[in-house]
mmCIF file with all atom_site columns, C-alpha atoms in Angstrom:
data_model
loop_
_atom_site.group_PDB
_atom_site.id
_atom_site.type_symbol
_atom_site.label_atom_id
_atom_site.label_alt_id
_atom_site.label_comp_id
_atom_site.label_asym_id
_atom_site.label_entity_id
_atom_site.label_seq_id
_atom_site.pdbx_PDB_ins_code
_atom_site.Cartn_x
_atom_site.Cartn_y
_atom_site.Cartn_z
_atom_site.occupancy
_atom_site.B_iso_or_equiv
_atom_site.pdbx_formal_charge
_atom_site.auth_seq_id
_atom_site.auth_comp_id
_atom_site.auth_asym_id
_atom_site.auth_atom_id
_atom_site.pdbx_PDB_model_num
ATOM 1   C CA . MET A 1 1   ? 13.761  15.719  -2.774  1.00 0.00 ? 542 MET A CA 1
ATOM 2   C CA . SER A 1 2   ? 10.477  13.912  -1.995  1.00 0.00 ? 543 SER A CA 1
ATOM 3   C CA . VAL A 1 3   ? 7.283   15.631  -2.943  1.00 0.00 ? 544 VAL A CA 1
ATOM 4   C CA . LEU A 1 4   ? 4.468   15.264  -0.267  1.00 0.00 ? 545 LEU A CA 1
ATOM 5   C CA . ARG A 1 5   ? 0.901   15.979  -1.364  1.00 0.00 ? 546 ARG A CA 1
ATOM 6   C CA . VAL A 1 6   ? -2.230  15.370  0.753   1.00 0.00 ? 547 VAL A CA 1
ATOM 7   C CA . PHE A 1 7   ? -5.533  14.399  -1.228  1.00 0.00 ? 548 PHE A CA 1
ATOM 8   C CA . SER A 1 8   ? -8.996  13.944  0.427   1.00 0.00 ? 549 SER A CA 1
ATOM 9   C CA . SER A 1 9   ? -11.230 13.255  -2.709  1.00 0.00 ? 550 SER A CA 1
ATOM 10  C CA . ALA A 1 10  ? -11.362 10.923  -5.620  1.00 0.00 ? 551 ALA A CA 1
ATOM 11  C CA . ALA A 1 11  ? -10.828 13.719  -8.220  1.00 0.00 ? 552 ALA A CA 1
ATOM 12  C CA . ALA A 1 12  ? -7.762  15.021  -6.274  1.00 0.00 ? 553 ALA A CA 1
ATOM 13  C CA . ILE A 1 13  ? -6.388  11.375  -6.083  1.00 0.00 ? 554 ILE A CA 1
ATOM 14  C CA . ALA A 1 14  ? -6.655  11.103  -9.814  1.00 0.00 ? 555 ALA A CA 1
ATOM 15  C CA . ALA A 1 15  ? -4.578  14.263  -10.252 1.00 0.00 ? 556 ALA A CA 1
ATOM 16  C CA . ALA A 1 16  ? -1.996  13.072  -7.910  1.00 0.00 ? 557 ALA A CA 1
ATOM 17  C CA . PHE A 1 17  ? -0.184  10.831  -10.628 1.00 0.00 ? 558 PHE A CA 1
ATOM 18  C CA . ALA A 1 18  ? 0.537   13.894  -12.673 1.00 0.00 ? 559 ALA A CA 1
ATOM 19  C CA . ALA A 1 19  ? 1.559   16.045  -9.826  1.00 0.00 ? 560 ALA A CA 1
ATOM 20  C CA . LEU A 1 20  ? 4.568   14.143  -8.243  1.00 0.00 ? 561 LEU A CA 1
ATOM 21  C CA . THR A 1 21  ? 7.897   14.984  -9.690  1.00 0.00 ? 562 THR A CA 1
ATOM 22  C CA . SER A 1 22  ? 10.413  13.186  -7.439  1.00 0.00 ? 563 SER A CA 1
ATOM 23  C CA . ALA A 1 23  ? 10.925  10.293  -5.044  1.00 0.00 ? 564 ALA A CA 1
ATOM 24  C CA . PRO A 1 24  ? 13.200  8.727   -2.475  1.00 0.00 ? 565 PRO A CA 1
ATOM 25  C CA . ALA A 1 25  ? 16.717  7.953   -3.845  1.00 0.00 ? 566 ALA A CA 1
ATOM 26  C CA . ASP A 1 26  ? 16.023  4.186   -3.960  1.00 0.00 ? 567 ASP A CA 1
ATOM 27  C CA . ALA A 1 27  ? 13.296  4.721   -6.403  1.00 0.00 ? 568 ALA A CA 1
ATOM 28  C CA . ARG A 1 28  ? 13.951  4.433   -10.091 1.00 0.00 ? 569 ARG A CA 1
ATOM 29  C CA . ALA A 1 29  ? 12.084  5.096   -13.325 1.00 0.00 ? 570 ALA A CA 1
ATOM 30  C CA . ARG A 1 30  ? 10.012  2.025   -14.594 1.00 0.00 ? 571 ARG A CA 1
ATOM 31  C CA . GLY A 1 31  ? 11.654  0.601   -17.797 1.00 0.00 ? 572 GLY A CA 1
ATOM 32  C CA . GLN A 1 32  ? 9.422   -0.352  -20.684 1.00 0.00 ? 573 GLN A CA 1
ATOM 33  C CA . LYS A 1 33  ? 7.722   -3.662  -20.840 1.00 0.00 ? 574 LYS A CA 1
ATOM 34  C CA . ARG A 1 34  ? 9.474   -5.495  -17.899 1.00 0.00 ? 575 ARG A CA 1
ATOM 35  C CA . ASP A 1 35  ? 8.388   -2.934  -15.350 1.00 0.00 ? 576 ASP A CA 1
ATOM 36  C CA . ARG A 1 36  ? 4.687   -2.698  -16.467 1.00 0.00 ? 577 ARG A CA 1
ATOM 37  C CA . VAL A 1 37  ? 2.457   -2.155  -13.605 1.00 0.00 ? 578 VAL A CA 1
ATOM 38  C CA . THR A 1 38  ? 0.376   -5.417  -13.177 1.00 0.00 ? 579 THR A CA 1
ATOM 39  C CA . GLU A 1 39  ? -0.559  -5.478  -9.477  1.00 0.00 ? 580 GLU A CA 1
ATOM 40  C CA . ILE A 1 40  ? -1.383  -3.347  -6.320  1.00 0.00 ? 581 ILE A CA 1
ATOM 41  C CA . ILE A 1 41  ? -0.180  -4.261  -3.026  1.00 0.00 ? 582 ILE A CA 1
ATOM 42  C CA . VAL A 1 42  ? -1.956  -3.217  0.265   1.00 0.00 ? 583 VAL A CA 1
ATOM 43  C CA . HIS A 1 43  ? 0.317   -2.875  3.276   1.00 0.00 ? 584 HIS A CA 1
ATOM 44  C CA . ALA A 1 44  ? -0.227  -1.740  6.859   1.00 0.00 ? 585 ALA A CA 1
ATOM 45  C CA . THR A 1 45  ? 2.269   0.587   8.540   1.00 0.00 ? 586 THR A CA 1
ATOM 46  C CA . GLY A 1 46  ? 2.509   -1.624  11.593  1.00 0.00 ? 587 GLY A CA 1
ATOM 47  C CA . GLY A 1 47  ? 3.814   -5.125  11.573  1.00 0.00 ? 588 GLY A CA 1
ATOM 48  C CA . PRO A 1 48  ? 5.306   -8.089  13.684  1.00 0.00 ? 589 PRO A CA 1
ATOM 49  C CA . PHE A 1 49  ? 8.698   -8.212  15.369  1.00 0.00 ? 590 PHE A CA 1
ATOM 50  C CA . CYS A 1 50  ? 10.063  -10.478 17.856  1.00 0.00 ? 591 CYS A CA 1
ATOM 51  C CA . GLN A 1 51  ? 10.719  -9.271  21.351  1.00 0.00 ? 592 GLN A CA 1
ATOM 52  C CA . ARG A 1 52  ? 12.128  -11.621 23.946  1.00 0.00 ? 593 ARG A CA 1
ATOM 53  C CA . GLY A 1 53  ? 10.481  -14.561 22.130  1.00 0.00 ? 594 GLY A CA 1
ATOM 54  C CA . GLU A 1 54  ? 7.158   -12.960 21.717  1.00 0.00 ? 595 GLU A CA 1
ATOM 55  C CA . VAL A 1 55  ? 5.470   -11.689 18.611  1.00 0.00 ? 596 VAL A CA 1
ATOM 56  C CA . ARG A 1 56  ? 4.596   -8.109  19.091  1.00 0.00 ? 597 ARG A CA 1
ATOM 57  C CA . PHE A 1 57  ? 3.298   -5.295  16.530  1.00 0.00 ? 598 PHE A CA 1
ATOM 58  C CA . SER A 1 58  ? 4.734   -1.890  15.819  1.00 0.00 ? 599 SER A CA 1
ATOM 59  C CA . PRO A 1 59  ? 2.415   1.033   16.592  1.00 0.00 ? 600 PRO A CA 1
ATOM 60  C CA . PRO A 1 60  ? 0.510   1.861   13.375  1.00 0.00 ? 601 PRO A CA 1
ATOM 61  C CA . GLY A 1 61  ? 1.354   5.403   12.669  1.00 0.00 ? 602 GLY A CA 1
ATOM 62  C CA . THR A 1 62  ? 4.391   6.755   14.689  1.00 0.00 ? 603 THR A CA 1
ATOM 63  C CA . ALA A 1 63  ? 6.003   9.708   12.985  1.00 0.00 ? 604 ALA A CA 1
ATOM 64  C CA . VAL A 1 64  ? 9.244   7.754   12.685  1.00 0.00 ? 605 VAL A CA 1
ATOM 65  C CA . ARG A 1 65  ? 7.491   4.788   10.802  1.00 0.00 ? 606 ARG A CA 1
ATOM 66  C CA . ILE A 1 66  ? 5.672   7.136   8.227   1.00 0.00 ? 607 ILE A CA 1
ATOM 67  C CA . LYS A 1 67  ? 8.478   9.474   7.934   1.00 0.00 ? 608 LYS A CA 1
ATOM 68  C CA . ARG A 1 68  ? 10.831  6.758   6.514   1.00 0.00 ? 609 ARG A CA 1
ATOM 69  C CA . PHE A 1 69  ? 8.829   6.640   3.328   1.00 0.00 ? 610 PHE A CA 1
ATOM 70  C CA . PHE A 1 70  ? 9.742   10.233  2.395   1.00 0.00 ? 611 PHE A CA 1
ATOM 71  C CA . GLU A 1 71  ? 13.499  10.094  3.295   1.00 0.00 ? 612 GLU A CA 1
ATOM 72  C CA . LYS A 1 72  ? 16.059  9.954   0.543   1.00 0.00 ? 613 LYS A CA 1
ATOM 73  C CA . SER A 1 73  ? 18.287  7.648   2.701   1.00 0.00 ? 614 SER A CA 1
ATOM 74  C CA . SER A 1 74  ? 15.488  5.039   3.578   1.00 0.00 ? 615 SER A CA 1
ATOM 75  C CA . SER A 1 75  ? 15.785  1.548   2.367   1.00 0.00 ? 616 SER A CA 1
ATOM 76  C CA . VAL A 1 76  ? 11.998  1.550   1.824   1.00 0.00 ? 617 VAL A CA 1
ATOM 77  C CA . SER A 1 77  ? 9.489   3.677   -0.184  1.00 0.00 ? 618 SER A CA 1
ATOM 78  C CA . ILE A 1 78  ? 5.921   3.627   -1.119  1.00 0.00 ? 619 ILE A CA 1
ATOM 79  C CA . HIS A 1 79  ? 3.513   5.110   -3.538  1.00 0.00 ? 620 HIS A CA 1
ATOM 80  C CA . TYR A 1 80  ? 0.612   6.166   -1.363  1.00 0.00 ? 621 TYR A CA 1
ATOM 81  C CA . ILE A 1 81  ? -0.253  6.291   2.451   1.00 0.00 ? 622 ILE A CA 1
ATOM 82  C CA . VAL A 1 82  ? -3.867  6.275   3.480   1.00 0.00 ? 623 VAL A CA 1
ATOM 83  C CA . GLU A 1 83  ? -4.712  7.863   6.736   1.00 0.00 ? 624 GLU A CA 1
ATOM 84  C CA . ARG A 1 84  ? -7.516  6.509   9.008   1.00 0.00 ? 625 ARG A CA 1
ATOM 85  C CA . ASP A 1 85  ? -9.552  9.564   8.144   1.00 0.00 ? 626 ASP A CA 1
ATOM 86  C CA . GLY A 1 86  ? -9.150  9.051   4.398   1.00 0.00 ? 627 GLY A CA 1
ATOM 87  C CA . GLU A 1 87  ? -6.504  11.546  3.672   1.00 0.00 ? 628 GLU A CA 1
ATOM 88  C CA . VAL A 1 88  ? -3.973  10.069  0.879   1.00 0.00 ? 629 VAL A CA 1
ATOM 89  C CA . LEU A 1 89  ? -0.440  10.973  0.984   1.00 0.00 ? 630 LEU A CA 1
ATOM 90  C CA . ALA A 1 90  ? 1.681   10.421  -2.066  1.00 0.00 ? 631 ALA A CA 1
ATOM 91  C CA . SER A 1 91  ? 5.320   9.847   -2.291  1.00 0.00 ? 632 SER A CA 1
ATOM 92  C CA . VAL A 1 92  ? 6.747   7.889   -5.165  1.00 0.00 ? 633 VAL A CA 1
ATOM 93  C CA . PRO A 1 93  ? 5.277   8.682   -8.447  1.00 0.00 ? 634 PRO A CA 1
ATOM 94  C CA . GLU A 1 94  ? 3.794   5.730   -10.054 1.00 0.00 ? 635 GLU A CA 1
ATOM 95  C CA . ASP A 1 95  ? 6.085   5.802   -12.997 1.00 0.00 ? 636 ASP A CA 1
ATOM 96  C CA . GLU A 1 96  ? 8.859   5.001   -10.603 1.00 0.00 ? 637 GLU A CA 1
ATOM 97  C CA . VAL A 1 97  ? 9.434   1.798   -8.588  1.00 0.00 ? 638 VAL A CA 1
ATOM 98  C CA . ALA A 1 98  ? 9.131   1.956   -4.833  1.00 0.00 ? 639 ALA A CA 1
ATOM 99  C CA . ILE A 1 99  ? 10.666  -0.397  -2.493  1.00 0.00 ? 640 ILE A CA 1
ATOM 100 C CA . HIS A 1 100 ? 7.935   -2.005  -0.681  1.00 0.00 ? 641 HIS A CA 1
ATOM 101 C CA . ALA A 1 101 ? 7.493   -5.758  -1.395  1.00 0.00 ? 642 ALA A CA 1
ATOM 102 C CA . VAL A 1 102 ? 10.353  -8.118  -2.077  1.00 0.00 ? 643 VAL A CA 1
ATOM 103 C CA . GLY A 1 103 ? 10.247  -9.555  -5.667  1.00 0.00 ? 644 GLY A CA 1
ATOM 104 C CA . HIS A 1 104 ? 7.356   -7.422  -6.587  1.00 0.00 ? 645 HIS A CA 1
ATOM 105 C CA . ASN A 1 105 ? 8.576   -3.840  -6.522  1.00 0.00 ? 646 ASN A CA 1
ATOM 106 C CA . ALA A 1 106 ? 9.204   -3.633  -10.406 1.00 0.00 ? 647 ALA A CA 1
ATOM 107 C CA . ASN A 1 107 ? 5.532   -4.423  -11.236 1.00 0.00 ? 648 ASN A CA 1
ATOM 108 C CA . SER A 1 108 ? 3.394   -3.090  -8.475  1.00 0.00 ? 649 SER A CA 1
ATOM 109 C CA . ILE A 1 109 ? 1.996   0.010   -6.921  1.00 0.00 ? 650 ILE A CA 1
ATOM 110 C CA . GLY A 1 110 ? 2.315   0.016   -3.107  1.00 0.00 ? 651 GLY A CA 1
ATOM 111 C CA . ILE A 1 111 ? -0.270  1.544   -0.669  1.00 0.00 ? 652 ILE A CA 1
ATOM 112 C CA . GLU A 1 112 ? 0.383   1.706   3.066   1.00 0.00 ? 653 GLU A CA 1
ATOM 113 C CA . LEU A 1 113 ? -2.658  1.987   5.325   1.00 0.00 ? 654 LEU A CA 1
ATOM 114 C CA . ILE A 1 114 ? -2.231  3.484   8.822   1.00 0.00 ? 655 ILE A CA 1
ATOM 115 C CA . ASN A 1 115 ? -2.950  0.435   10.913  1.00 0.00 ? 656 ASN A CA 1
ATOM 116 C CA . ALA A 1 116 ? -1.098  -1.988  13.299  1.00 0.00 ? 657 ALA A CA 1
ATOM 117 C CA . GLY A 1 117 ? -2.124  -4.815  11.068  1.00 0.00 ? 658 GLY A CA 1
ATOM 118 C CA . ASP A 1 118 ? -2.301  -7.021  14.191  1.00 0.00 ? 659 ASP A CA 1
ATOM 119 C CA . GLY A 1 119 ? -5.997  -8.293  13.811  1.00 0.00 ? 660 GLY A CA 1
ATOM 120 C CA . ARG A 1 120 ? -7.127  -5.887  16.574  1.00 0.00 ? 661 ARG A CA 1
ATOM 121 C CA . ASP A 1 121 ? -6.762  -2.556  15.112  1.00 0.00 ? 662 ASP A CA 1
ATOM 122 C CA . PRO A 1 122 ? -9.813  -1.843  12.953  1.00 0.00 ? 663 PRO A CA 1
ATOM 123 C CA . TYR A 1 123 ? -9.959  -0.271  9.637   1.00 0.00 ? 664 TYR A CA 1
ATOM 124 C CA . PRO A 1 124 ? -12.232 2.848   9.651   1.00 0.00 ? 665 PRO A CA 1
ATOM 125 C CA . ALA A 1 125 ? -14.871 3.199   7.082   1.00 0.00 ? 666 ALA A CA 1
ATOM 126 C CA . ALA A 1 126 ? -13.192 6.421   5.739   1.00 0.00 ? 667 ALA A CA 1
ATOM 127 C CA . GLN A 1 127 ? -9.951  4.902   5.237   1.00 0.00 ? 668 GLN A CA 1
ATOM 128 C CA . VAL A 1 128 ? -11.342 1.875   3.255   1.00 0.00 ? 669 VAL A CA 1
ATOM 129 C CA . ARG A 1 129 ? -13.513 4.211   1.063   1.00 0.00 ? 670 ARG A CA 1
ATOM 130 C CA . ALA A 1 130 ? -10.594 6.278   0.366   1.00 0.00 ? 671 ALA A CA 1
ATOM 131 C CA . LEU A 1 131 ? -8.575  3.095   -0.484  1.00 0.00 ? 672 LEU A CA 1
ATOM 132 C CA . GLY A 1 132 ? -11.276 2.030   -2.769  1.00 0.00 ? 673 GLY A CA 1
ATOM 133 C CA . HIS A 1 133 ? -11.227 5.270   -4.702  1.00 0.00 ? 674 HIS A CA 1
ATOM 134 C CA . LEU A 1 134 ? -7.479  5.246   -4.883  1.00 0.00 ? 675 LEU A CA 1
ATOM 135 C CA . ILE A 1 135 ? -7.189  1.681   -6.013  1.00 0.00 ? 676 ILE A CA 1
ATOM 136 C CA . GLY A 1 136 ? -9.982  2.284   -8.724  1.00 0.00 ? 677 GLY A CA 1
ATOM 137 C CA . GLU A 1 137 ? -7.989  5.004   -10.196 1.00 0.00 ? 678 GLU A CA 1
ATOM 138 C CA . ILE A 1 138 ? -4.957  3.040   -10.154 1.00 0.00 ? 679 ILE A CA 1
ATOM 139 C CA . ARG A 1 139 ? -6.589  0.041   -11.656 1.00 0.00 ? 680 ARG A CA 1
ATOM 140 C CA . TRP A 1 140 ? -8.102  2.201   -14.551 1.00 0.00 ? 681 TRP A CA 1
ATOM 141 C CA . ARG A 1 141 ? -4.733  3.898   -15.352 1.00 0.00 ? 682 ARG A CA 1
ATOM 142 C CA . HIS A 1 142 ? -2.793  0.590   -15.679 1.00 0.00 ? 683 HIS A CA 1
ATOM 143 C CA . GLY A 1 143 ? -5.444  -1.694  -16.695 1.00 0.00 ? 684 GLY A CA 1
ATOM 144 C CA . ILE A 1 144 ? -4.874  -4.043  -13.405 1.00 0.00 ? 685 ILE A CA 1
ATOM 145 C CA . ALA A 1 145 ? -7.243  -6.990  -12.944 1.00 0.00 ? 686 ALA A CA 1
ATOM 146 C CA . LEU A 1 146 ? -9.215  -7.039  -9.594  1.00 0.00 ? 687 LEU A CA 1
ATOM 147 C CA . SER A 1 147 ? -7.458  -10.457 -8.768  1.00 0.00 ? 688 SER A CA 1
ATOM 148 C CA . GLN A 1 148 ? -4.035  -8.521  -8.810  1.00 0.00 ? 689 GLN A CA 1
ATOM 149 C CA . VAL A 1 149 ? -5.069  -6.309  -5.754  1.00 0.00 ? 690 VAL A CA 1
ATOM 150 C CA . LYS A 1 150 ? -3.212  -8.215  -2.922  1.00 0.00 ? 691 LYS A CA 1
ATOM 151 C CA . GLY A 1 151 ? -2.212  -7.920  0.517   1.00 0.00 ? 692 GLY A CA 1
ATOM 152 C CA . HIS A 1 152 ? 1.515   -7.879  1.523   1.00 0.00 ? 693 HIS A CA 1
ATOM 153 C CA . GLU A 1 153 ? 1.065   -11.148 3.354   1.00 0.00 ? 694 GLU A CA 1
ATOM 154 C CA . GLN A 1 154 ? -0.056  -12.852 -0.123  1.00 0.00 ? 695 GLN A CA 1
ATOM 155 C CA . VAL A 1 155 ? 3.192   -12.026 -1.723  1.00 0.00 ? 696 VAL A CA 1
ATOM 156 C CA . ASP A 1 156 ? 5.899   -12.273 0.947   1.00 0.00 ? 697 ASP A CA 1
ATOM 157 C CA . ARG A 1 157 ? 5.563   -15.475 2.952   1.00 0.00 ? 698 ARG A CA 1
ATOM 158 C CA . SER A 1 158 ? 9.070   -15.254 4.504   1.00 0.00 ? 699 SER A CA 1
ATOM 159 C CA . THR A 1 159 ? 9.452   -15.995 8.264   1.00 0.00 ? 700 THR A CA 1
ATOM 160 C CA . ILE A 1 160 ? 11.561  -14.848 11.194  1.00 0.00 ? 701 ILE A CA 1
ATOM 161 C CA . PRO A 1 161 ? 12.530  -17.083 14.042  1.00 0.00 ? 702 PRO A CA 1
ATOM 162 C CA . CYS A 1 162 ? 10.680  -16.042 17.438  1.00 0.00 ? 703 CYS A CA 1
ATOM 163 C CA . GLY A 1 163 ? 10.396  -18.073 20.539  1.00 0.00 ? 704 GLY A CA 1
ATOM 164 C CA . GLY A 1 164 ? 11.594  -21.159 19.127  1.00 0.00 ? 705 GLY A CA 1
ATOM 165 C CA . ARG A 1 165 ? 9.188   -21.140 15.920  1.00 0.00 ? 706 ARG A CA 1
ATOM 166 C CA . GLN A 1 166 ? 8.906   -19.306 12.562  1.00 0.00 ? 707 GLN A CA 1
ATOM 167 C CA . VAL A 1 167 ? 6.483   -16.460 12.181  1.00 0.00 ? 708 VAL A CA 1
ATOM 168 C CA . HIS A 1 168 ? 5.389   -14.818 9.215   1.00 0.00 ? 709 HIS A CA 1
ATOM 169 C CA . ARG A 1 169 ? 7.608   -11.537 8.588   1.00 0.00 ? 710 ARG A CA 1
ATOM 170 C CA . LYS A 1 170 ? 4.787   -9.913  6.602   1.00 0.00 ? 711 LYS A CA 1
ATOM 171 C CA . GLN A 1 171 ? 1.226   -10.166 8.114   1.00 0.00 ? 712 GLN A CA 1
ATOM 172 C CA . ASP A 1 172 ? -0.333  -7.112  6.712   1.00 0.00 ? 713 ASP A CA 1
ATOM 173 C CA . PRO A 1 173 ? -2.931  -5.754  6.071   1.00 0.00 ? 714 PRO A CA 1
ATOM 174 C CA . GLY A 1 174 ? -3.884  -8.344  8.557   1.00 0.00 ? 715 GLY A CA 1
ATOM 175 C CA . PRO A 1 175 ? -6.957  -10.478 9.437   1.00 0.00 ? 716 PRO A CA 1
ATOM 176 C CA . LEU A 1 176 ? -9.288  -7.556  10.183  1.00 0.00 ? 717 LEU A CA 1
ATOM 177 C CA . PHE A 1 177 ? -8.893  -5.953  6.708   1.00 0.00 ? 718 PHE A CA 1
ATOM 178 C CA . PRO A 1 178 ? -12.329 -5.882  5.003   1.00 0.00 ? 719 PRO A CA 1
ATOM 179 C CA . TRP A 1 179 ? -11.262 -7.454  1.722   1.00 0.00 ? 720 TRP A CA 1
ATOM 180 C CA . ASP A 1 180 ? -14.830 -8.279  0.668   1.00 0.00 ? 721 ASP A CA 1
ATOM 181 C CA . LYS A 1 181 ? -16.062 -4.875  1.355   1.00 0.00 ? 722 LYS A CA 1
ATOM 182 C CA . LEU A 1 182 ? -13.170 -3.301  -0.590  1.00 0.00 ? 723 LEU A CA 1
ATOM 183 C CA . LYS A 1 183 ? -13.751 -5.594  -3.658  1.00 0.00 ? 724 LYS A CA 1
ATOM 184 C CA . LEU A 1 184 ? -17.518 -4.956  -3.761  1.00 0.00 ? 725 LEU A CA 1
ATOM 185 C CA . GLU A 1 185 ? -16.886 -1.195  -3.793  1.00 0.00 ? 726 GLU A CA 1
ATOM 186 C CA . LEU A 1 186 ? -14.367 -1.580  -6.629  1.00 0.00 ? 727 LEU A CA 1
ATOM 187 C CA . ILE A 1 187 ? -16.818 -3.766  -8.686  1.00 0.00 ? 728 ILE A CA 1
ATOM 188 C CA . LEU A 1 188 ? -19.668 -1.331  -8.072  1.00 0.00 ? 729 LEU A CA 1
ATOM 189 C CA . ALA A 1 189 ? -17.438 1.603   -9.018  1.00 0.00 ? 730 ALA A CA 1
ATOM 190 C CA . GLU A 1 190 ? -16.357 -0.089  -12.063 1.00 0.00 ? 731 GLU A CA 1
ATOM 191 C CA . ALA A 1 191 ? -19.834 -0.992  -13.082 1.00 0.00 ? 732 ALA A CA 1
ATOM 192 C CA . GLY A 1 192 ? -20.806 2.840   -12.517 1.00 0.00 ? 733 GLY A CA 1
ATOM 193 C CA . ALA A 1 193 ? -17.890 3.905   -14.425 1.00 0.00 ? 734 ALA A CA 1
ATOM 194 C CA . ALA A 1 194 ? -18.836 1.627   -17.396 1.00 0.00 ? 735 ALA A CA 1
ATOM 195 C CA . LYS A 1 195 ? -22.535 3.008   -17.450 1.00 0.00 ? 736 LYS A CA 1
ATOM 196 C CA . ARG A 1 196 ? -21.004 6.516   -17.594 1.00 0.00 ? 737 ARG A CA 1
ATOM 197 C CA . ARG A 1 197 ? -19.031 5.951   -20.672 1.00 0.00 ? 738 ARG A CA 1
#
């Protein structure tokens, strides 16, 4: 049975790692060296699909799309979901492999953001701040380099046919995602943590 916890502060996010005890059926325990966590992959819950030859984007936070991350029978799973208001939902424990990015599952932590990922749906400041806190905690726990915080579109370049052309299947978190702001927050947080040590 999946465990769902909601966290709204950096301290609570840090405690999430120890609190989780089970995951969807497709998750498996990480092995020794071969499954070491070396990257963090940021996703958006929406995404492109082809309908009558036109590229469309799924609604960002429908109950069905989010619920699938917590179901035993699902073919996808995720470690965390960050809501628009900054609340963090945790599903698969970090010491287990989630199914979220083809070819990168064994060595990554996956984080879904509630967003269409279509380049029109903005990312609220509270969501980006919470994501920054979460990523900072994960990086600290696993020793992950800043350069290894990536978008789904960076690690999955596969395509689907649509309207006589090939379209990238994964475009999230999308062109509106504030990478510069997130990376600056991570650098500043890291510098602050170093001063406190």
